[in-house]
mmCIF file with all atom_site columns, C-alpha atoms in Angstrom:
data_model
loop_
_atom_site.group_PDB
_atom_site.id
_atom_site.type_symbol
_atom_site.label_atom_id
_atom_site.label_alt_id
_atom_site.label_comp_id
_atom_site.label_asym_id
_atom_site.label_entity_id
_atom_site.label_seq_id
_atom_site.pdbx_PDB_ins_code
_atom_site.Cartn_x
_atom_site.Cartn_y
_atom_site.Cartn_z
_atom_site.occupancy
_atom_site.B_iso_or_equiv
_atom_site.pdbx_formal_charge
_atom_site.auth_seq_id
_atom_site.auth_comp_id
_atom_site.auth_asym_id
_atom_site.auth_atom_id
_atom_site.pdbx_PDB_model_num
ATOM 1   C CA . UNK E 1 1   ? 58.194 4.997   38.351  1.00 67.00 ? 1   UNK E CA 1
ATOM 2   C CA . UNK E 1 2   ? 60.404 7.110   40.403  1.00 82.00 ? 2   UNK E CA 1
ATOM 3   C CA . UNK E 1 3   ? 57.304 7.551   43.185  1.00 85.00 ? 3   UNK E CA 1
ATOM 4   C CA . UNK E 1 4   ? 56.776 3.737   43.293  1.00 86.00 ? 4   UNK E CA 1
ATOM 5   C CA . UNK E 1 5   ? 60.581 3.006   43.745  1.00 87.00 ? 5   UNK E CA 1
ATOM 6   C CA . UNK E 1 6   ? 60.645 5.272   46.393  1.00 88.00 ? 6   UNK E CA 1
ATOM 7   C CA . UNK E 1 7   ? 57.464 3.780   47.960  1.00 88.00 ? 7   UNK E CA 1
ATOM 8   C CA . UNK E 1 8   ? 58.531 0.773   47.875  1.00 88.00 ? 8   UNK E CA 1
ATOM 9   C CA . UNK E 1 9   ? 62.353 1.233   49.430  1.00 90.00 ? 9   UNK E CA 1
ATOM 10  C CA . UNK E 1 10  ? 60.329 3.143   51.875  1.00 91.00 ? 10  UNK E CA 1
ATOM 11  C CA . UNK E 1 11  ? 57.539 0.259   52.574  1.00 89.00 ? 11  UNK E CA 1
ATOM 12  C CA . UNK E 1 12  ? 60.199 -2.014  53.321  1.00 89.00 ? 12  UNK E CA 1
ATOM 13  C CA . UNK E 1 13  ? 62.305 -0.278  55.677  1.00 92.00 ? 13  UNK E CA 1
ATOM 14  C CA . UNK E 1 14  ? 64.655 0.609   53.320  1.00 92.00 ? 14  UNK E CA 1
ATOM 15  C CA . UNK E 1 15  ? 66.373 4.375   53.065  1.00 91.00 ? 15  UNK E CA 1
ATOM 16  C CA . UNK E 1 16  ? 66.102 5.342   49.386  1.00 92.00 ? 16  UNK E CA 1
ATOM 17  C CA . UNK E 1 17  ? 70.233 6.082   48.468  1.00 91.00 ? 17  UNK E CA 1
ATOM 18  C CA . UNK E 1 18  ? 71.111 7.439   45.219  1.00 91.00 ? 18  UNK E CA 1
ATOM 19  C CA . UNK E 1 19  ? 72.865 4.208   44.522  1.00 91.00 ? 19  UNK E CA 1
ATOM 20  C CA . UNK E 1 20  ? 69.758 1.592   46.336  1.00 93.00 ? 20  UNK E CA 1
ATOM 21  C CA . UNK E 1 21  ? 67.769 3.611   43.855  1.00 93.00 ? 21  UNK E CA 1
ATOM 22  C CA . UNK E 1 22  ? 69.541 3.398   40.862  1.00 93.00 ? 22  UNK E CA 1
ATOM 23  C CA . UNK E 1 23  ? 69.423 -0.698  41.277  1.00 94.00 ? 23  UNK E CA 1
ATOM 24  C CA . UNK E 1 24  ? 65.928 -0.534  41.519  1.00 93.00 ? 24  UNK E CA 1
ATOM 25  C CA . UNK E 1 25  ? 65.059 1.642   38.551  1.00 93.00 ? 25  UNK E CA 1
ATOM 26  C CA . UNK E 1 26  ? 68.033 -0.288  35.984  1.00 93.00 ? 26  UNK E CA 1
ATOM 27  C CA . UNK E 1 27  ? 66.302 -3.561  37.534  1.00 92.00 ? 27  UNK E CA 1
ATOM 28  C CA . UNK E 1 28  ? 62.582 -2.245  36.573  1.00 90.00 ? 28  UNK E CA 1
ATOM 29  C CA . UNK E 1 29  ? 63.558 -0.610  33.276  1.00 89.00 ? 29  UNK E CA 1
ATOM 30  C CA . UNK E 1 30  ? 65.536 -3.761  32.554  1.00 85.00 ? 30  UNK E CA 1
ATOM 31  C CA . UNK E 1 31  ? 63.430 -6.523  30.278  1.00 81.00 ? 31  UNK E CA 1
ATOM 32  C CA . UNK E 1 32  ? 65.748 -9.135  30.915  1.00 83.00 ? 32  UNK E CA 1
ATOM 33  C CA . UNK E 1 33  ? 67.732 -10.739 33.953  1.00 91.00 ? 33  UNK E CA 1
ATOM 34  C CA . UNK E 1 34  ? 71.107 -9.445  34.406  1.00 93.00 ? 34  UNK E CA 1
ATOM 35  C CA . UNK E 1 35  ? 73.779 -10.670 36.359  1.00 93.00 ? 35  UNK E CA 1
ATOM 36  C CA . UNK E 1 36  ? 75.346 -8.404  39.984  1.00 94.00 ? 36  UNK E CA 1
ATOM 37  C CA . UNK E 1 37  ? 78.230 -7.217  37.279  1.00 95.00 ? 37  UNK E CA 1
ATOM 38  C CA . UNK E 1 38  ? 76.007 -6.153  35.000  1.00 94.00 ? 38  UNK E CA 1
ATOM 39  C CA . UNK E 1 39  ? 73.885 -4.275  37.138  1.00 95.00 ? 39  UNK E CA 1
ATOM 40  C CA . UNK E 1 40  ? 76.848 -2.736  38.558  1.00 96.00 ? 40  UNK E CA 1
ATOM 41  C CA . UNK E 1 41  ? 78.274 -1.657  35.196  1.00 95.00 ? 41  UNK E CA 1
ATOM 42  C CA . UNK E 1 42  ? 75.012 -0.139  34.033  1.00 94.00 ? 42  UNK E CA 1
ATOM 43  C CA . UNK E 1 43  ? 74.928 1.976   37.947  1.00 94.00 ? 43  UNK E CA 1
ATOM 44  C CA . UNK E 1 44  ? 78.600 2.929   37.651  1.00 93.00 ? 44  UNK E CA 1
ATOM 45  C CA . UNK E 1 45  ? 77.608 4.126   33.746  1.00 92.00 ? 45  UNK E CA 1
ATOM 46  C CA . UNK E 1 46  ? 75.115 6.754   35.460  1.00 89.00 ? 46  UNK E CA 1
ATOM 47  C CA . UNK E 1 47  ? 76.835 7.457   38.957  1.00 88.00 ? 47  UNK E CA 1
ATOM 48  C CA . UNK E 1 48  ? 80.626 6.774   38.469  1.00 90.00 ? 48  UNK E CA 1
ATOM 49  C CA . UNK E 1 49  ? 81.007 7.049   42.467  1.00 88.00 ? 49  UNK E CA 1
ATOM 50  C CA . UNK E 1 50  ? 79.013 3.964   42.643  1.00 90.00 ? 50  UNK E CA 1
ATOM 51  C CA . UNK E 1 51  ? 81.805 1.339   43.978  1.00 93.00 ? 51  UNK E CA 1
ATOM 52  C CA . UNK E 1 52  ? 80.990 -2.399  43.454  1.00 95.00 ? 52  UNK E CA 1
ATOM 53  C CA . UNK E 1 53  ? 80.830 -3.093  46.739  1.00 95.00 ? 53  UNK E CA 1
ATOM 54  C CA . UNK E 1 54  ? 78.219 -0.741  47.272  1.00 94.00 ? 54  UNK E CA 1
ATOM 55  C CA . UNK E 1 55  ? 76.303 -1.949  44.038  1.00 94.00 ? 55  UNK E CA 1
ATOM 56  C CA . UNK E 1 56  ? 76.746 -5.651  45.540  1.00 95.00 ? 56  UNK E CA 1
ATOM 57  C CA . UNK E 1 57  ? 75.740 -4.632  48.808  1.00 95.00 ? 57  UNK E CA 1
ATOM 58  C CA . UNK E 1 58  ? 72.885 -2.968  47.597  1.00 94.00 ? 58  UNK E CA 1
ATOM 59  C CA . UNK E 1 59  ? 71.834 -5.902  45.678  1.00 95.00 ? 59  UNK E CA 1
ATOM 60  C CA . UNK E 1 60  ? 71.624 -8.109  48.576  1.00 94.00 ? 60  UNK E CA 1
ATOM 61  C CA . UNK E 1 61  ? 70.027 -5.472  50.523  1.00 94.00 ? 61  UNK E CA 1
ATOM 62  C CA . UNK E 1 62  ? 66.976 -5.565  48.185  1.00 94.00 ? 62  UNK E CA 1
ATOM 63  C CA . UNK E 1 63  ? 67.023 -9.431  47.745  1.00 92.00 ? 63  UNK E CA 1
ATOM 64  C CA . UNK E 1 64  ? 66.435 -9.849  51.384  1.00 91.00 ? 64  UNK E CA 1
ATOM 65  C CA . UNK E 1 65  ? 63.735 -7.301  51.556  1.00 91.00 ? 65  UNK E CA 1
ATOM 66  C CA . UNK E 1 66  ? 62.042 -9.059  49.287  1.00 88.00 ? 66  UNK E CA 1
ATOM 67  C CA . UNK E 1 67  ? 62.403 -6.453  45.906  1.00 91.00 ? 67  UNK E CA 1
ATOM 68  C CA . UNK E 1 68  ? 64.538 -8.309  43.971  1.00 92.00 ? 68  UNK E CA 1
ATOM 69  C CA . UNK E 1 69  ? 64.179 -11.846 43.455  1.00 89.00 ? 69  UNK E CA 1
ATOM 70  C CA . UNK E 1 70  ? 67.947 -14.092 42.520  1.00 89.00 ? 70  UNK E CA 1
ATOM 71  C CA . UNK E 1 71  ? 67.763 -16.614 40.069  1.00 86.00 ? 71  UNK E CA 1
ATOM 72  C CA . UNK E 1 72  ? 69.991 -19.064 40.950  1.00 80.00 ? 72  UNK E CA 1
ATOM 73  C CA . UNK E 1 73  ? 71.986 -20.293 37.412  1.00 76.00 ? 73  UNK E CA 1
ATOM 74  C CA . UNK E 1 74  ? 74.073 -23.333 38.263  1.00 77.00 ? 74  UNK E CA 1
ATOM 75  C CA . UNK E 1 75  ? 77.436 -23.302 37.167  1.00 79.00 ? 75  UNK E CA 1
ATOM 76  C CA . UNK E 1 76  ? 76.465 -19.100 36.290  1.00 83.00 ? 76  UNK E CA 1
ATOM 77  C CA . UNK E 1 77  ? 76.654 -15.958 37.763  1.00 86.00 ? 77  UNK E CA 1
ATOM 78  C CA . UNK E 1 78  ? 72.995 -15.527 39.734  1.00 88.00 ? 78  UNK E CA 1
ATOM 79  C CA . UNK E 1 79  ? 70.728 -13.299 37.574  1.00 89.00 ? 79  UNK E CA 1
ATOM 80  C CA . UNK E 1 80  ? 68.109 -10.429 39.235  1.00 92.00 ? 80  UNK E CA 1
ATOM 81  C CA . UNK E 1 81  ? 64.769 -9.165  38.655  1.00 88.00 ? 81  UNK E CA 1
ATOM 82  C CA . UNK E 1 82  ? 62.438 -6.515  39.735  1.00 86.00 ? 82  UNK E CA 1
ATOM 83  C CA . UNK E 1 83  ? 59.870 -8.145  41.753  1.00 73.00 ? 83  UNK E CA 1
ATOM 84  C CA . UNK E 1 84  ? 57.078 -6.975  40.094  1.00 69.00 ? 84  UNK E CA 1
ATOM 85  C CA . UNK E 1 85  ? 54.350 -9.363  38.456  1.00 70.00 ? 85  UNK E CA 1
ATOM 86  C CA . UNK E 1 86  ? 54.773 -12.630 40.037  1.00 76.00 ? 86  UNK E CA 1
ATOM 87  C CA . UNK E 1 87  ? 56.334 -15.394 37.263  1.00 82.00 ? 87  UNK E CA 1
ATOM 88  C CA . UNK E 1 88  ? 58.325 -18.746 36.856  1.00 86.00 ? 88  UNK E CA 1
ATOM 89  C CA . UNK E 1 89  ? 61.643 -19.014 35.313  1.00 88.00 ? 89  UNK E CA 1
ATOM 90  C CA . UNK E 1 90  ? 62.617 -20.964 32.336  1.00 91.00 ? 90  UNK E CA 1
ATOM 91  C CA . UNK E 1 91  ? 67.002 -21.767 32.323  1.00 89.00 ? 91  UNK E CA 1
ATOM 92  C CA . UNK E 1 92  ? 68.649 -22.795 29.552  1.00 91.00 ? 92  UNK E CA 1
ATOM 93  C CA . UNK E 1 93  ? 70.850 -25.273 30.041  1.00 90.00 ? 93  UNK E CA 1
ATOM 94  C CA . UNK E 1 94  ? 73.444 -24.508 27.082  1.00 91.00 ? 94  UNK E CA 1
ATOM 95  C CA . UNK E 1 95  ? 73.655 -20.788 27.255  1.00 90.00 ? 95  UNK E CA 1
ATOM 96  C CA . UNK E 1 96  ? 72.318 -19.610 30.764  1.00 87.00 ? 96  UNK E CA 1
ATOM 97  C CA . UNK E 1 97  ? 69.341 -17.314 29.060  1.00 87.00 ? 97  UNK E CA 1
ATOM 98  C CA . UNK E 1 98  ? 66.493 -16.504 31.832  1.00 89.00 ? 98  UNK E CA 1
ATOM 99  C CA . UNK E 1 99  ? 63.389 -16.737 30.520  1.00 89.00 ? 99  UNK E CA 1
ATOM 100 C CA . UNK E 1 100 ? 60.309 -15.239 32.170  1.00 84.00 ? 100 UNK E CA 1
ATOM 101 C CA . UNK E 1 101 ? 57.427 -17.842 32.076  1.00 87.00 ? 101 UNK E CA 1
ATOM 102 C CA . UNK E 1 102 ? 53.550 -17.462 32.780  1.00 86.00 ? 102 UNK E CA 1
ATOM 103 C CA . UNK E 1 103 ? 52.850 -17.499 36.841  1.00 82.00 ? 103 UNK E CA 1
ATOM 104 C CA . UNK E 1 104 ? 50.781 -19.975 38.087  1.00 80.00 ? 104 UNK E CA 1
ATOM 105 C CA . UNK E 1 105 ? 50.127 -21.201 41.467  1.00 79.00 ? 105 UNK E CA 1
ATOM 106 C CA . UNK E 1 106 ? 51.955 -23.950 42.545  1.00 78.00 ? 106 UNK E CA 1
ATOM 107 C CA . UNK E 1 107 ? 49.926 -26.098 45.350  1.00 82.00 ? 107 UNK E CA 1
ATOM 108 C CA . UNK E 1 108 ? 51.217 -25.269 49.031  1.00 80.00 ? 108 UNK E CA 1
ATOM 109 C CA . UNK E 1 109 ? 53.127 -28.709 50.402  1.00 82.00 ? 109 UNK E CA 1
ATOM 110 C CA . UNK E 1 110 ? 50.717 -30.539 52.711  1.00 80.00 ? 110 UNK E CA 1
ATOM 111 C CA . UNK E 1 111 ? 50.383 -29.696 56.649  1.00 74.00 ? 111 UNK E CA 1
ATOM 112 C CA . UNK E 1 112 ? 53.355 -31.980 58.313  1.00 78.00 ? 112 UNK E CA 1
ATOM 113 C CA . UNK E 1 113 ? 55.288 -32.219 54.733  1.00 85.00 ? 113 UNK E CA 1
ATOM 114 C CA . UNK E 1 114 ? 58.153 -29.257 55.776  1.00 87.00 ? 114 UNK E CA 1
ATOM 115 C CA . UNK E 1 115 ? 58.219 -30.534 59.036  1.00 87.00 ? 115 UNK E CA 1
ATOM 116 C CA . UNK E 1 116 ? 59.234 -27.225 61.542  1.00 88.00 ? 116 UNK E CA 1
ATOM 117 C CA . UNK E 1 117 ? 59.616 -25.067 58.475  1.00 87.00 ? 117 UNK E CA 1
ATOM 118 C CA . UNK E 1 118 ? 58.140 -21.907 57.764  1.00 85.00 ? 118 UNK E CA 1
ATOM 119 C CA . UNK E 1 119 ? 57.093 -21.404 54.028  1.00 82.00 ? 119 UNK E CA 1
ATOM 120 C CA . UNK E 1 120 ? 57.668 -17.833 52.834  1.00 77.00 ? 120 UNK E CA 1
ATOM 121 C CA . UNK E 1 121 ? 57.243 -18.644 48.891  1.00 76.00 ? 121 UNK E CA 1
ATOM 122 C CA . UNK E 1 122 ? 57.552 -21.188 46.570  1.00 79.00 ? 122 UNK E CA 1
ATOM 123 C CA . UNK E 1 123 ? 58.652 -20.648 42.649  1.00 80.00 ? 123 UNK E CA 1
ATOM 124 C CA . UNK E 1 124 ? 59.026 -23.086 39.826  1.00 86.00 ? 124 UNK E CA 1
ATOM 125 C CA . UNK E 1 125 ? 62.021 -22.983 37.696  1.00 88.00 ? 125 UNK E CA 1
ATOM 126 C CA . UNK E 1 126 ? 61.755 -24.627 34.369  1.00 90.00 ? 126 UNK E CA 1
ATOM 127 C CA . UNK E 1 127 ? 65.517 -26.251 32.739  1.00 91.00 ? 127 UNK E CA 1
ATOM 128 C CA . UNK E 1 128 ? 66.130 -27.894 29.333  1.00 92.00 ? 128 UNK E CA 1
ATOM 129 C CA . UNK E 1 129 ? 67.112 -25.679 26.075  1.00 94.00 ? 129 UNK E CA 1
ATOM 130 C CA . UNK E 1 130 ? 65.880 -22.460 25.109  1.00 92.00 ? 130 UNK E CA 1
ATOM 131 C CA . UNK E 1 131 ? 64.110 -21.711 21.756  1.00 92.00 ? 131 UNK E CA 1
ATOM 132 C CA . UNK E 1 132 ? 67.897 -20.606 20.485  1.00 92.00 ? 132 UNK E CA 1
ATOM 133 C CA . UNK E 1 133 ? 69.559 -23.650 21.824  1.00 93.00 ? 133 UNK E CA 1
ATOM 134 C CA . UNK E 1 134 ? 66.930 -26.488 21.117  1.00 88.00 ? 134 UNK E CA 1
ATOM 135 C CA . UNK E 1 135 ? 67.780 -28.585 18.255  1.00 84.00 ? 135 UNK E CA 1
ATOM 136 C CA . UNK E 1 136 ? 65.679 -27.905 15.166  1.00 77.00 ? 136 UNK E CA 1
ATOM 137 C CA . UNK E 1 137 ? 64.346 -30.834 13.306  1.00 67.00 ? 137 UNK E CA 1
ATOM 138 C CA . UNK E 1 138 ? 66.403 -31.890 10.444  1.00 61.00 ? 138 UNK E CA 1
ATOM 139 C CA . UNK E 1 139 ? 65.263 -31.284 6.700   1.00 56.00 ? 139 UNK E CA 1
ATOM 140 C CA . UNK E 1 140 ? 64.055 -34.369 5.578   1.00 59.00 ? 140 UNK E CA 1
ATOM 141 C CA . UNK E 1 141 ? 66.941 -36.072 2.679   1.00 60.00 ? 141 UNK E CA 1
ATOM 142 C CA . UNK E 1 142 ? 65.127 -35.980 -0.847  1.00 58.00 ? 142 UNK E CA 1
ATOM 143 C CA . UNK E 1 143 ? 65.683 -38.938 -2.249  1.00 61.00 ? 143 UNK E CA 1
ATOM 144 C CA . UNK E 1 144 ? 67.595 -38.858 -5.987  1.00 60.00 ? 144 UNK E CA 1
ATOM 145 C CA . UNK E 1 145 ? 65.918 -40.547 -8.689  1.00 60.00 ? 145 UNK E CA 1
ATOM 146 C CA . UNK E 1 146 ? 68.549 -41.841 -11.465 1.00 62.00 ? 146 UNK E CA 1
ATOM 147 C CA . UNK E 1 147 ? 66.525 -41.169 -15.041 1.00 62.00 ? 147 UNK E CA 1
ATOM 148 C CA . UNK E 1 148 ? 67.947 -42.106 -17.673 1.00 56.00 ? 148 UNK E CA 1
#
């Protein structure tokens, strides 16, 4: 893994810094999608002269080249991932969880549809309520026969 992180700071311009690394290799060892303060408290844990700032800035750094995608939570702190197999995103609404979902390709817009714009990507992102959050189906009643 260490190679590839390198290789890839490296194929995108990017000099590999102790503390640019250690964002990428929390963010590929990392299952789930943490949030910029979590990915700064797990840094800090292994280099203490990590500053937030630098952790932040480093985070953005590797958004815009394209390494790390943000998923945007609304009404949440953003949450990161690695960019490495492409997938969807599934947000629950109640408690924020980021689920990865299946990747499949989503049709390009039609020619004249964006107008000027230049597509770089397009992603869906799935909302409603999680497995956790999603109401289970109530126990049917049994009904109470009087005997007697």
């Amino acid at each position: 893994m260490d190679a590839a992180i390198k290789r890839s700071l490296k194929g995108s311009g990017m000099r590999c810094t102790p503390q640019r690394y250690a964002v990428m290799r929390f963010l590929m060892e990392h299952t789930g999608h943490p949030t910029a303060a979590e990915i700064f408290e797990a840094v800090n844990r292994v280099d203490p002269r990590c500053s937030r700032a630098t952790a932040y800035n480093n985070l953005r750094d590797l958004v815009q080249a394209g390494l790390v995608r943000e998923v945007a939570v609304e009404g949440r702190a953003a949450r990161f991932d690695a960019k490495g197999m492409r997938h969807h995103h599934f947000i629950c609404d109640r408690c924020g969880n980021v689920e990865d979902m299946e990747w499949y390709d989503v049709p390009r817009p039609g020619s004249g549809s964006l107008g000027k714009r230049v597509l770089r990507e397009s992603e869906v992102i799935f909302r409603g309520l999680c497995t956790k959050c999603a109401p289970r189906r109530p126990l049917k009643r049994r009904r109470r026969v009087n005997v007697g």
